[in-house]
Coordinates of C-alpha atoms and ligand atoms in Angstrom, one line a residue:
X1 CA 2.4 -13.0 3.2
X2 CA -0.5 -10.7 2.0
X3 CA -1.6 -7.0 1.9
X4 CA -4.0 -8.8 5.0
X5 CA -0.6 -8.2 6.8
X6 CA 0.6 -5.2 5.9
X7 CA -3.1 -4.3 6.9
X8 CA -3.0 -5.2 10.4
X9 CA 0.7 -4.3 11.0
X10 CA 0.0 -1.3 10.6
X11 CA -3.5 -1.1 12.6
X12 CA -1.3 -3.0 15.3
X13 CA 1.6 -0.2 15.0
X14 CA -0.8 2.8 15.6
X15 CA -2.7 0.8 18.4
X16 CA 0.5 0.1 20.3
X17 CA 2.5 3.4 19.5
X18 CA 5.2 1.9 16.9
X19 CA 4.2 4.6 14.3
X20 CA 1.2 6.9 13.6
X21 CA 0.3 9.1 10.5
X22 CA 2.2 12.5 10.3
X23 CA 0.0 15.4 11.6
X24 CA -2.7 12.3 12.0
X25 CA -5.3 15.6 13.6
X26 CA -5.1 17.4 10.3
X27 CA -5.9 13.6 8.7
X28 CA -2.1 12.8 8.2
X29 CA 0.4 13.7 5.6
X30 CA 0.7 11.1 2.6
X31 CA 3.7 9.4 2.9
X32 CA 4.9 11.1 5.9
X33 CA 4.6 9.2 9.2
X34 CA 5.9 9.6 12.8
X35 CA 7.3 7.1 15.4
X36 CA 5.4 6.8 18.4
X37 CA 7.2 5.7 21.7
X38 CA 7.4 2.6 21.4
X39 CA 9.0 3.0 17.6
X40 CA 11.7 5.4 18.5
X41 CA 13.3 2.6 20.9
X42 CA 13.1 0.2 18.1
X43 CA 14.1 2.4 15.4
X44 CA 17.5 3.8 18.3
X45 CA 18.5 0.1 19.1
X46 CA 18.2 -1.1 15.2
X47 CA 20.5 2.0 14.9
X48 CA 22.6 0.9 18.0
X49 CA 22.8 -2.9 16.3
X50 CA 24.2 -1.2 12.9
X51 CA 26.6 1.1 14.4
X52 CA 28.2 -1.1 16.8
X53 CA 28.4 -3.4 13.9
X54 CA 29.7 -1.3 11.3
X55 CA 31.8 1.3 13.6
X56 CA 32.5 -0.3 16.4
X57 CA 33.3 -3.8 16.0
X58 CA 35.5 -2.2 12.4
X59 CA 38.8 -1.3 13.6
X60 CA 39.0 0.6 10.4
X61 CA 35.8 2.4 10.2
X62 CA 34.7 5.8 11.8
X63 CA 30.9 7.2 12.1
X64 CA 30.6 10.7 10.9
X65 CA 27.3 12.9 11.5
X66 CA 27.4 15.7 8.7
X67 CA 24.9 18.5 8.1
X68 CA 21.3 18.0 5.5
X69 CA 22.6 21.2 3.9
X70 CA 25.4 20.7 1.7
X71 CA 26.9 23.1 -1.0
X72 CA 25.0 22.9 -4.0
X73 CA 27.6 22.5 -6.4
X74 CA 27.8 18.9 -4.3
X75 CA 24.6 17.1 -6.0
X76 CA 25.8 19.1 -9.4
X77 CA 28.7 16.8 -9.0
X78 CA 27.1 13.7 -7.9
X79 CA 24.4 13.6 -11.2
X80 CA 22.0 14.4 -8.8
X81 CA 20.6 18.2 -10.1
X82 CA 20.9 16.6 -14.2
X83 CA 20.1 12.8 -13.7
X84 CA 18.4 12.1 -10.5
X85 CA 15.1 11.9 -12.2
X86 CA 11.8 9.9 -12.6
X87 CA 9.7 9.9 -16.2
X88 CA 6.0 11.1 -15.0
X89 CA 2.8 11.1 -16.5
X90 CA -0.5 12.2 -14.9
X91 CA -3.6 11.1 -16.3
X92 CA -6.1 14.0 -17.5
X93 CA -9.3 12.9 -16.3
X94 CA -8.3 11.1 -12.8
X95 CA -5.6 14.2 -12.8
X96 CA -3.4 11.3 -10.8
X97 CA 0.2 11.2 -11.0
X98 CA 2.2 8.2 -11.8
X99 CA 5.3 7.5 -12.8
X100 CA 5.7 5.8 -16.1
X101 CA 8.4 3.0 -15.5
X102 CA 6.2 1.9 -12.7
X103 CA 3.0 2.4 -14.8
X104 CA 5.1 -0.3 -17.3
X105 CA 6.2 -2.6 -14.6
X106 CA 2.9 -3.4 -13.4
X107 CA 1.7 -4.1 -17.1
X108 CA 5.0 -6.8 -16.9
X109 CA 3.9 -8.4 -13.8
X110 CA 0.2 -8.5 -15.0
X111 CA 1.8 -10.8 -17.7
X112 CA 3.8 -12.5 -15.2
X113 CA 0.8 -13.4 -13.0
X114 CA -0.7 -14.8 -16.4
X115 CA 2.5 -17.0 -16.8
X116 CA 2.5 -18.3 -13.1
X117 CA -1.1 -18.9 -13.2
X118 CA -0.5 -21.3 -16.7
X119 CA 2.1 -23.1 -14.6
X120 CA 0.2 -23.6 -11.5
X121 CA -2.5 -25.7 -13.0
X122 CA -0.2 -27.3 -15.2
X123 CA 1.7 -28.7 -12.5
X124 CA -1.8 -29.3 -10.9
X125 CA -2.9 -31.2 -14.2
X126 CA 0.4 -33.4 -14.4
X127 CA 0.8 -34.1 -10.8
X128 CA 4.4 -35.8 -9.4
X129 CA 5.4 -36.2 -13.5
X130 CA 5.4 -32.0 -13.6
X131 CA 8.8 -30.7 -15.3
X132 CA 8.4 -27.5 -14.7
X133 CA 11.5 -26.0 -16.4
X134 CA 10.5 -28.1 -19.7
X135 CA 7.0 -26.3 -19.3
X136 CA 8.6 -23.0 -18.8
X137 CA 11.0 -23.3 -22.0
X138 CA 8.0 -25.3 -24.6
X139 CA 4.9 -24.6 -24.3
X140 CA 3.3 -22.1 -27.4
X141 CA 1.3 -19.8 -24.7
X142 CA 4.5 -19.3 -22.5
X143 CA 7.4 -18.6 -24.6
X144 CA 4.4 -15.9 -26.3
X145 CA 3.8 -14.1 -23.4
X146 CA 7.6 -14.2 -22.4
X147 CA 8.5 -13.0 -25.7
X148 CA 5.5 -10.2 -25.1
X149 CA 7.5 -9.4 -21.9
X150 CA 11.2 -9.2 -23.4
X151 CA 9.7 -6.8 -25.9
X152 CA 8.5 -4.5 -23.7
X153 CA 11.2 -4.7 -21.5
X154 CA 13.7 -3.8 -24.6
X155 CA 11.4 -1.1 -26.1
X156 CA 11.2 0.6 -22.2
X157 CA 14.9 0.6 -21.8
X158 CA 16.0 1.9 -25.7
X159 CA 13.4 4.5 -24.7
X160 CA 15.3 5.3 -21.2
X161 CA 18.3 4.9 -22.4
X162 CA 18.2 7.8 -25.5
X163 CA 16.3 10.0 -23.0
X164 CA 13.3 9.6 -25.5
X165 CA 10.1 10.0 -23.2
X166 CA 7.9 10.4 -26.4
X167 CA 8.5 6.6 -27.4
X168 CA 7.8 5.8 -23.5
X169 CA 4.3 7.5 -24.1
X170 CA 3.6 5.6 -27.3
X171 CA 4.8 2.5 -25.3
X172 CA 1.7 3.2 -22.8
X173 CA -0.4 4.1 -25.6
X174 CA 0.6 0.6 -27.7
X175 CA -0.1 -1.5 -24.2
X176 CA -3.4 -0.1 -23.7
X177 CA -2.5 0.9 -20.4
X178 CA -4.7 2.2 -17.8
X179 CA -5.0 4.5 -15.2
X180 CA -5.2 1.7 -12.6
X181 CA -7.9 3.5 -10.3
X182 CA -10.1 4.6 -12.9
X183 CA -9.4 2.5 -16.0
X184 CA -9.3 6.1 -17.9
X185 CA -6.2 6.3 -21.2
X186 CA -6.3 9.7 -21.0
X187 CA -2.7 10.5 -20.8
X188 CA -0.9 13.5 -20.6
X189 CA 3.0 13.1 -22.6
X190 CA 5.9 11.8 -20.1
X191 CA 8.5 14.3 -18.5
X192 CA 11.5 14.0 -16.6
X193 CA 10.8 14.6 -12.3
X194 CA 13.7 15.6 -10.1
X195 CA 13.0 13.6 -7.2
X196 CA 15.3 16.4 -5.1
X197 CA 13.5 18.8 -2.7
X198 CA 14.5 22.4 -3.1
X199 CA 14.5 25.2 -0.9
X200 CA 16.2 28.8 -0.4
X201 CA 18.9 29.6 2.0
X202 CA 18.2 32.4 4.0
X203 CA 19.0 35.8 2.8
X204 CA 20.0 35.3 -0.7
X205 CA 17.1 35.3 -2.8
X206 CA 17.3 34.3 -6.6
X207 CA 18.7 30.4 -8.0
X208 CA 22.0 31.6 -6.2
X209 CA 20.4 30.7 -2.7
X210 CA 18.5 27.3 -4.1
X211 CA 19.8 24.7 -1.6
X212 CA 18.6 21.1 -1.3
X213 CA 17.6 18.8 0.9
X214 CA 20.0 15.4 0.6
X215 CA 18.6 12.9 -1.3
X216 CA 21.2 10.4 0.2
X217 CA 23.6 10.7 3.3
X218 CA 26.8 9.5 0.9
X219 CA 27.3 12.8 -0.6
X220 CA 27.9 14.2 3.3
X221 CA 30.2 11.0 3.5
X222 CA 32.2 11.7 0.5
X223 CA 33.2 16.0 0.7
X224 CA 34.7 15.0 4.4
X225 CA 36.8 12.1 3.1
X226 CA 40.0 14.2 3.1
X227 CA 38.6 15.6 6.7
X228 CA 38.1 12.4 8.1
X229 CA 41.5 11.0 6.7
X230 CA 43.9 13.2 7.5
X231 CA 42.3 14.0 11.0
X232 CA 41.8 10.1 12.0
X233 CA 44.9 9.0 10.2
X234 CA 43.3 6.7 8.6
X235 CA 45.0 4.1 6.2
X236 CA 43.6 2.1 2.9
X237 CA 41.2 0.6 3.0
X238 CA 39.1 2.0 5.8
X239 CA 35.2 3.2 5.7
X240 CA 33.3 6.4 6.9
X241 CA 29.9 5.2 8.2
X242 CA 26.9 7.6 8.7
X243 CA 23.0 7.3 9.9
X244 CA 20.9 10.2 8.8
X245 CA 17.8 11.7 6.9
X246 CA 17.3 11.7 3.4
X247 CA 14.4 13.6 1.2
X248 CA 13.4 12.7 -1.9
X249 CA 10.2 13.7 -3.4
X250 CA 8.8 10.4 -4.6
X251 CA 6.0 10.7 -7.5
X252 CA 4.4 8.0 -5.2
X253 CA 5.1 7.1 -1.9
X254 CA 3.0 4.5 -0.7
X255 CA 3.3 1.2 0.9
X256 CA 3.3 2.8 4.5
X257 CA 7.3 3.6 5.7
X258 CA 8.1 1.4 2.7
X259 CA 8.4 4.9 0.6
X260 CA 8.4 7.6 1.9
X261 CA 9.6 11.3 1.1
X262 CA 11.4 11.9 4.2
X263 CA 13.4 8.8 5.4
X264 CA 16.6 7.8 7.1
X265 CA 19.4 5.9 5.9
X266 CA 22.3 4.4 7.5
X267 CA 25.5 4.2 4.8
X268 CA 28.8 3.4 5.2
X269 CA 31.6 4.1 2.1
X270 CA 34.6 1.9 2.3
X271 CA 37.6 3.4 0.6
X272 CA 40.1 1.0 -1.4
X273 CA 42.7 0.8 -3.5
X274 CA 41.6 0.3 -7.3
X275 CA 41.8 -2.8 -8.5
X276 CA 40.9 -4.2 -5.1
X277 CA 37.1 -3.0 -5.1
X278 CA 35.7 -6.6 -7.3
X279 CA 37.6 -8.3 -3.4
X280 CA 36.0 -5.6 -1.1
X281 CA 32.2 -5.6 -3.1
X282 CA 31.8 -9.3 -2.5
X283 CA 33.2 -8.9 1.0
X284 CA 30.7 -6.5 2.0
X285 CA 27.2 -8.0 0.2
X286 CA 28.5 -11.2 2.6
X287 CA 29.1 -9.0 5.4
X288 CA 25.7 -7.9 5.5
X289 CA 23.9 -10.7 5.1
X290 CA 25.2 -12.0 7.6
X291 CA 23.9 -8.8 9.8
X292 CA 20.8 -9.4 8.4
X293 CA 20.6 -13.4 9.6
X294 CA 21.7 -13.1 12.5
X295 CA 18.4 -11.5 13.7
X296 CA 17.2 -15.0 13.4
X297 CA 14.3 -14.4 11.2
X298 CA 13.1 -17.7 9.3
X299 CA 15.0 -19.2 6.3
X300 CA 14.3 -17.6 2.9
X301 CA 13.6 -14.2 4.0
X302 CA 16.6 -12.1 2.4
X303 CA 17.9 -12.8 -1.2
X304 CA 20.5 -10.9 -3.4
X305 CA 19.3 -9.4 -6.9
X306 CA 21.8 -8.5 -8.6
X307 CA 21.6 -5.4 -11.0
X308 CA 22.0 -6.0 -14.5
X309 CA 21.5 -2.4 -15.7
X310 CA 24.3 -0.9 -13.5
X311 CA 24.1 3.2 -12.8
X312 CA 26.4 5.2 -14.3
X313 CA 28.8 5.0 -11.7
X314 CA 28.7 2.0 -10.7
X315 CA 30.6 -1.1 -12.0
X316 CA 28.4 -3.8 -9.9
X317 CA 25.5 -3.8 -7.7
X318 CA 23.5 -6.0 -5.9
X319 CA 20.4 -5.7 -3.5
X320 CA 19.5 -7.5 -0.3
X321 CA 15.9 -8.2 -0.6
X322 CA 13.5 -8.6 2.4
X323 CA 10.1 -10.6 1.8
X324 CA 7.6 -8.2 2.9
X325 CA 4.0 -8.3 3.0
X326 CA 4.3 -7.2 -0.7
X327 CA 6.6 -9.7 -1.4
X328 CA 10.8 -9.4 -2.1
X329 CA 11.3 -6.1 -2.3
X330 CA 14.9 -4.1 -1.6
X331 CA 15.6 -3.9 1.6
X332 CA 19.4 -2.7 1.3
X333 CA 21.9 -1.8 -1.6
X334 CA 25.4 -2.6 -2.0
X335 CA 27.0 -0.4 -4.4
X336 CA 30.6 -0.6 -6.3
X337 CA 31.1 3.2 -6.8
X338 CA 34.6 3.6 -8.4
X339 CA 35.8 6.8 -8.1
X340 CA 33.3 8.0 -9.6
X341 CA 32.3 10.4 -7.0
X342 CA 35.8 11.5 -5.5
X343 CA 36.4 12.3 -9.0
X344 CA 33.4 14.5 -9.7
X345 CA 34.3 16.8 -6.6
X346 CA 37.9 17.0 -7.6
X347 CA 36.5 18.4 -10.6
X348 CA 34.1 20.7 -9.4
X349 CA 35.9 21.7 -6.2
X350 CA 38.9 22.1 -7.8
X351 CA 40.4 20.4 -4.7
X352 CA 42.7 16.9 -4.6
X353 CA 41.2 14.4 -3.2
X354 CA 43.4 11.7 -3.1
X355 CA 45.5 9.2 -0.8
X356 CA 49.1 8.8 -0.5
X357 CA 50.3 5.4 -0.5
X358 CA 52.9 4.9 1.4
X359 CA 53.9 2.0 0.2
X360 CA 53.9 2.5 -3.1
X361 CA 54.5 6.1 -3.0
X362 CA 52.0 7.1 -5.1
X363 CA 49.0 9.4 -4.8
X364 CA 45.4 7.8 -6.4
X365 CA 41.8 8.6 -6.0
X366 CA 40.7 5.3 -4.0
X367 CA 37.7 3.4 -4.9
X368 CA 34.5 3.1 -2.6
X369 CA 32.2 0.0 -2.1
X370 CA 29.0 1.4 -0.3
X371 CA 26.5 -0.3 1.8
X372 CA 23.1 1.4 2.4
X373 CA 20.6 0.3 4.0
X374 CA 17.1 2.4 4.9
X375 CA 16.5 2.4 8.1
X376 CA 12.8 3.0 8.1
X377 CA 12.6 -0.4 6.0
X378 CA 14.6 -2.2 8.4
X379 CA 12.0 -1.6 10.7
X380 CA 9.2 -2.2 8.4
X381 CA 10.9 -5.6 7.5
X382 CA 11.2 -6.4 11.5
X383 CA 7.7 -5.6 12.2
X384 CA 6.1 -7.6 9.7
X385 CA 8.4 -10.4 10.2
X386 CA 7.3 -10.5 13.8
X387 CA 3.7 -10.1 14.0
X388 CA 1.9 -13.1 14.8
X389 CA -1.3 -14.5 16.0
X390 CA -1.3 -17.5 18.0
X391 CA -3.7 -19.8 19.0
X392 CA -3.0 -21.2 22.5
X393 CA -3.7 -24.6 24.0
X394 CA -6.3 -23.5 26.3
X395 CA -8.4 -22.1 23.1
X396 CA -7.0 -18.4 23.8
X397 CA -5.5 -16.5 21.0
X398 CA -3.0 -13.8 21.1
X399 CA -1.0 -11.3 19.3
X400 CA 3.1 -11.6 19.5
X401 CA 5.1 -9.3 18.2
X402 CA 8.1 -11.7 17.9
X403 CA 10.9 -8.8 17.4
X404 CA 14.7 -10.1 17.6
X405 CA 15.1 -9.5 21.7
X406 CA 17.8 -7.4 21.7
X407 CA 15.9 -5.1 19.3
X408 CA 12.3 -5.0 21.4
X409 CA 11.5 -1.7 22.2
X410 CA 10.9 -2.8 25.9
X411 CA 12.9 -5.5 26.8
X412 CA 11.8 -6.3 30.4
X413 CA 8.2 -5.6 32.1
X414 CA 8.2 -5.5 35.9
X415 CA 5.1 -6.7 37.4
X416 CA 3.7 -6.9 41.0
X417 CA 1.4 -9.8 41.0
X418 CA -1.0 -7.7 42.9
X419 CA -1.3 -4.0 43.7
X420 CA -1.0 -4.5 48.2
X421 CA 1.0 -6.4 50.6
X422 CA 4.4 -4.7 49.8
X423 CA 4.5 -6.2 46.4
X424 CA 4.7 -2.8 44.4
X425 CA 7.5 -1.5 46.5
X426 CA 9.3 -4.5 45.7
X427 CA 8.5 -4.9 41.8
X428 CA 10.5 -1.3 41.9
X429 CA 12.6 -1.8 43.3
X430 CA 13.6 -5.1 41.3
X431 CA 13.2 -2.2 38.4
X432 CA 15.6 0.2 39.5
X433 CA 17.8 -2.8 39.5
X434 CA 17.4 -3.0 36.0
X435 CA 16.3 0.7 34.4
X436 CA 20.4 1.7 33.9
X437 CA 20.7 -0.5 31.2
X438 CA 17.3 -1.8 29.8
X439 CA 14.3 0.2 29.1
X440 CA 11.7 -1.4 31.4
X441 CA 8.1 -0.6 32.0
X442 CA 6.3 -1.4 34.9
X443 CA 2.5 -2.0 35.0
X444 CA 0.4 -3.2 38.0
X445 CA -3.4 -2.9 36.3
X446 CA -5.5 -5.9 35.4
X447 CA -5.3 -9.5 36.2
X448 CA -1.7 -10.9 35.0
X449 CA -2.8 -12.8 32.1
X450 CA -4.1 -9.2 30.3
X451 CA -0.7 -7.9 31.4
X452 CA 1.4 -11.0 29.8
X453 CA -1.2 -10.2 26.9
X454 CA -0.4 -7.0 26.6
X455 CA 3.8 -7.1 26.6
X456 CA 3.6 -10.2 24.2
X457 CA 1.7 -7.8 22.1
X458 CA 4.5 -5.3 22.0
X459 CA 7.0 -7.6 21.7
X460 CA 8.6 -7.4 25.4
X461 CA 10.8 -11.0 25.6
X462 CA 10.8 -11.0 29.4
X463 CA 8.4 -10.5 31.9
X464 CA 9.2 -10.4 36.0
X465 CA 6.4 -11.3 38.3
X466 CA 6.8 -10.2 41.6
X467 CA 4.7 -12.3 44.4
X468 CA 4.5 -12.9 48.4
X469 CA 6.9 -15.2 48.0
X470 CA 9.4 -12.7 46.2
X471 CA 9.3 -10.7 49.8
X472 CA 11.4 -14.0 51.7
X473 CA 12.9 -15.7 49.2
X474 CA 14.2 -12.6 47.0
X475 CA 13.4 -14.7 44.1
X476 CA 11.0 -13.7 40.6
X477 CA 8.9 -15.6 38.1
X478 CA 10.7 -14.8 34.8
X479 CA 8.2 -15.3 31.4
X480 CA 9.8 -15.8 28.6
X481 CA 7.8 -14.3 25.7
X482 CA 8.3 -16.9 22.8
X483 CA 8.0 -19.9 25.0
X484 CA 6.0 -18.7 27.3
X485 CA 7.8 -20.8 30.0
X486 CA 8.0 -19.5 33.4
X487 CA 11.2 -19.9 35.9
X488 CA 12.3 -19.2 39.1
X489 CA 15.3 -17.1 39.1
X490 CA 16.7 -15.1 42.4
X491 CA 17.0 -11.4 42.3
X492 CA 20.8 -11.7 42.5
X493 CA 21.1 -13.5 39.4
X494 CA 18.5 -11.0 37.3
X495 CA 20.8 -8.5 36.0
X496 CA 22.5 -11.4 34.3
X497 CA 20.0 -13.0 33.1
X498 CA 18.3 -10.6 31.4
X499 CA 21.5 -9.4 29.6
X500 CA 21.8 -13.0 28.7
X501 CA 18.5 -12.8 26.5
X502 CA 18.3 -9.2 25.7
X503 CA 21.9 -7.6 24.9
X504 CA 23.5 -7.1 22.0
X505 CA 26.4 -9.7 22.5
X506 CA 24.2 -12.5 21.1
X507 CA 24.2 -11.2 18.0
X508 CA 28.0 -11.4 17.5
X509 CA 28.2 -14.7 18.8
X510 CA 30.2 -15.8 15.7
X511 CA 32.8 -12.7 15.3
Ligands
ATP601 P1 14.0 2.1 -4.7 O1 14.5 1.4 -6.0 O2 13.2 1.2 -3.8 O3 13.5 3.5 -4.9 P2 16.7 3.0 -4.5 O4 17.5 2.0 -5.3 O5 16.4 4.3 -5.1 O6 15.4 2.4 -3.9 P3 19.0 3.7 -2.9 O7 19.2 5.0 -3.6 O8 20.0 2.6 -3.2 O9 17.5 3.2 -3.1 O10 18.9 4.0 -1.4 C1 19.4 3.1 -0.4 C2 18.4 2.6 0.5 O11 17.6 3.6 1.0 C3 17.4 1.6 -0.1 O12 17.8 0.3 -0.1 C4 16.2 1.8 0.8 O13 16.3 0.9 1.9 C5 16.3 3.2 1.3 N1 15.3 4.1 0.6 C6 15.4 4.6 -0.6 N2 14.4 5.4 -1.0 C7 13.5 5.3 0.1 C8 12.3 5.9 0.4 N3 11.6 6.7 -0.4 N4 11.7 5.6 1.6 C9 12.3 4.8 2.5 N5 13.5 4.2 2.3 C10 14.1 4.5 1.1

C-alpha cells in the first residue's frame, strides 16, 4: 500500500461520484468534502450494515437520534470545554500550523525508518541465518537509536502530563526539528487548542449564549440514558446506539476523509453493572472485529493496539486498526468508560442518574463500554481496500472497485444488449422487478464490454444482460463482477438470486 493509492482512490472517487471536494467551484474547503451519488448509497448501506448489527440483531440495544446542540454545561462535564485540547505551534516564517505531538511523532518514526532500514539489509546481508529478534536486542547502532526513541518518548509525556508546554518547545528546539515544508526552526512557544467549534445561540448574546457543536455523538447518548431507560424499560446491561455528526476543529486535517473537521460517527454505549465492565470490554473489541471480518477483506487488514496511556476516564482501551494507504491507522475505538461520565452529569445536573437493581435492590451508577467507530473512515478503509487494477487474459486492463456486495452502492446494472428490437422495454421491465429492493441502474449506451467496464469500475457485483433470446425464453445473462463468469438464469428466479449475492443476510451467516 502507498500514497500512489491513496492518490488514485481518490482521483477514482471524484471521477465516479463517491466523493468530491466541499464547495469544489470556490476550489474546495480543506478538509471538508461532500459525497457524491454514488458515496451516499455506500456511506447509507455501511450505516444500514452497523445498525442492523448493533440495534437490530441486539435484543438489548435501542438506536437513539439526539440533537448537535446540547446544553453547554454537557461538554463542561464531559472534560471536553477544560481538556479536550491539542498543544500547537505555528512556525513564524512558513506561518503554518502544526500541532506539536504530531510535529514529535514524525521525528520518532524518522528514527524508526532508520531502525527498519539497519534491519532490512542486515537480514539481506545474513540471508536464511537472520535472527532478527537477536539483531533487534544487540546490535550498538540499534539499542542507540531505541534508547534515542524511549527518551523522547519519556521527555514528551512528563511534558504532557504536568501541562508544561514550555519543556515541549525546548523538546523541538533540542531535536532540531523542522518545519517539514520549509525546513525553517523558527518556532513560535506551544499552547493548548480546543479542538471544539463554538458558536452563539440565537438571541442571547454574551458567553451565556456560546453553544458548541458536538465533538462526539456519546455525550447525546449519555444525558438521555434515564430517558431511554425508563421509557424502553430497559434492564442491565443493555446499550443506546447512535449514528451522527461530529465537529472537531483539527489543527490539521488531511489525509482526505481520513480527518476531517466535520465527520460522522456511529457509537453505541453499553451500560453494565460495575465490576462486570473488564467481561463486557473484551466482549465487545471481539464483537467488532468480527463485524469488521466479515466484510471479507484479505487477512491482516485490522489489528488491535491497545492503549497504554489510558484517558482519564477510561480504565482500558483498545483500537481496531485498518491498513490504509498510509498504513495501520485507527479505524475504530473501543472504550471502558466507568462511570465516569454518568457521574459528571449527576454532578453538574444535579440530577440521579442511576439504575435500580432489582435484584439486588440497590441503586448504582452503571458502567459503560463504548464502541465507536467513524463512519467516514469506514468508508475510506472500504474504498481503498477495493480498488484494483486488473490485467485480463486477453491483454485488457481494468479498474474494479471490489466493495463487499452488499455494501456496493449499485448492486445490480440492467442492460439491453442493444438499444431496438424490444430489448429496452424488456431490460425495464426486468428492472422494475428488481428497483423495490436494490438500487439498480440501467444503461443502454456503448458496446457491452464499455458498460461491464464501467459497473466493474463502480463496484456493481451483478450485471443483467438482456438479449433476443431473453424475449422467448424469459431468461438473462447474469455477470458476476469478481469472476467475471456469465450464467444463464430465468427471470423467475432473479429476485432470488440477486438477494442471494447482494443482501445483507450473508453477512450474518454465523449469528
Ligand atoms: P484520532 O486519534 O485519529 O484523532 P481519536 O482517538 O480522537 O482519533 P475518538 O475520539 O476515539 O478518535 O473517535 C472515535 C472514532 O471517530 C475514531 O476511531 C475515528 O474513526 C473517528 N474520528 C475521530 N476524529 C475524526 C476525524 N477528525 N475525522 C474523521 N473521523 C474521525
Amino acid at each position: 500500500m502507498s500514497d500512489d493509492l491513496l492518490k488514485k482512490v481518490i482521483s477514482h472517487a471524484k471521477e465516479y461520484g463517491f466523493v468530491f471536494p466541499s464547495s469544489d467551484i470556490y476550489e474546495g474547503l480543506s478538509a471538508a468534502y461532500d459525497y457524491g451519488q454514488l458515496g451516499a448509497e455506500l456511506k447509507n448501506n455501511i450505516k444500514d450494515y452497523w445498525w442492523t448489527a448493533m440495534v437490530r440483531m441486539h435484543e438489548n440495544i435501542v438506536g437513539i437520534d439526539a440533537s448537535i446542540f446540547m446544553h453547554p454545561t454537557t461538554w463542561k462535564a464531559s472534560g471536553h470545554v477544560d481538556a479536550f485540547n491539542d498543544p500547537l505551534i505555528d512556525n513564524k516564517d512558513s506561518k503554518k500550523r502544526y500541532r506539536a505531538d504530531v510535529l514529535i511523532e514524525d521525528h520518532i518514526a524518522k528514527i524508526e525508518a532508520k531502525i527498519n532500514k539497519d534491519v532490512s539489509k542486515a537480514a539481506k546481508r545474513f540471508g536464511d541465518a537472520f535472527d532478527e529478534v537477536q539483531f533487534r536486542t544487540t546490535n550498538g547502532r540499534i539499542l542507540d537509536r531505541q534508547a534515542q526513541i524511549d527518551s523522547i518518548n519519556n521527555k514528551f509525556k512528563a511534558a504532557m502530563d504536568t501541562e508544561d508546554l514550555a519543556a515541549v518547545k525546548a523538546l523541538i528546539e533540542d531535536l532540531e526539528i523542522a518545519d517539514p515544508d520549509t525546513g525553517s526552526r523558527n518556532w513560535t512557544d506551544v499552547r493548548q487548542f480546543n479542538l471544539m467549534f463554538k458558536t452563539e445561540l440565537g438571541a442571547v448574546s454574551g458567553d451565556s449564549g456560546i453553544i458548541y457543536l458536538r465533538p462526539e455523538t456519546a455525550q447525546g447518548i449519555f444525558v438521555n440514558f434515564l430517558n431511554v431507560q425508563k421509557s424502553g424499560r430497559m434492564k442491565l446491561p443493555f446499550g443506546i446506539a447512535q449514528i451522527g455528526k461530529a465537529f472537531r476543529n483539527e489543527i490539521i486535517a488531511r489525509q482526505f476523509i481520513f480527518r476531517m473537521r466535520e465527520f460522522e460517527q456511529m457509537e453505541m454505549q453499553f451500560f453494565v453493572k460495575p465490576g462486570t465492565q473488564s467481561k463486557w470490554y473484551e466482549y465487545w473489541k471481539e464483537a467488532r472485529l468480527k463485524w469488521h471480518k466479515a466484510l471479507g477483506f484479505s487477512d491482516g487488514m485490522h489489528r488491535f493496539h491497545d492503549h497504554i496511556k489510558l484517558a482519564h476516564y477510561a480504565d482500558a482501551a483498545a483500537d481496531i486498526e485498518f491498513n490504509f494507504p498510509m498504513g495501520f491507522k485507527e479505524l475504530e475505538g473501543i472504550h471502558s468508560r466507568t462511570d465516569f461520565d454518568l457521574s459528571q452529569h449527576e454532578k453538574h445536573s444535579g440530577r440521579k442518574l442511576r439504575y435500580f437493581d432489582p435484584e439486588t435492590q440497590e441503586s448504582y451508577v452503571p458502567f459503560v463500554v463504548e464502541t465507536s467507530i467513524g463512519l467516514d473512515r469506514m468508508f475510506l478503509a472500504t474504498l481503498s481496500a477495493a480498488y484494483k487494477e486488473e490485467a485480463l487474459e486477453d491483454g485488457s486492463k481494468r479498474t474494479v472497485m471490489s466493495i463487499p456486495a452488499p455494501l456496493a452502492p449499485v448492486k445490480v446494472a440492467v442492460l439491453p444488449l442493444v438499444k431496438k428490437d424490444g430489448l429496452p422495454e424488456k431490460a425495464r421491465a426486468v428492472l422494475k422487478l428488481l428497483k423495490l429492493n436494490h438500487n439498480v441502474q440501467y444503461d443502454e449506451k456503448d458496446a457491452i464490454g464499455r458498460r461491464y467496464r464501467r459497473q466493474d469500475a463502480i463496484g456493481t457485483p451483478l450485471c443483467i444482460t438482456v438479449d433476443h433470446d431473453t424475449l422467448t425464453d424469459n431468461s438473462v445473462t447474469i455477470r458476476d463482477r469478481d469472476t467475471m463468469i456469465q450464467e444463464r438464469v430465468s427471470i423467475a428466479d432473479l429476485a432470488d438470486r440477486v438477494e442471494e449475492k447482494v443482501g445483507l443476510e450473508q453477512l450474518f451467516s454465523d449469528t
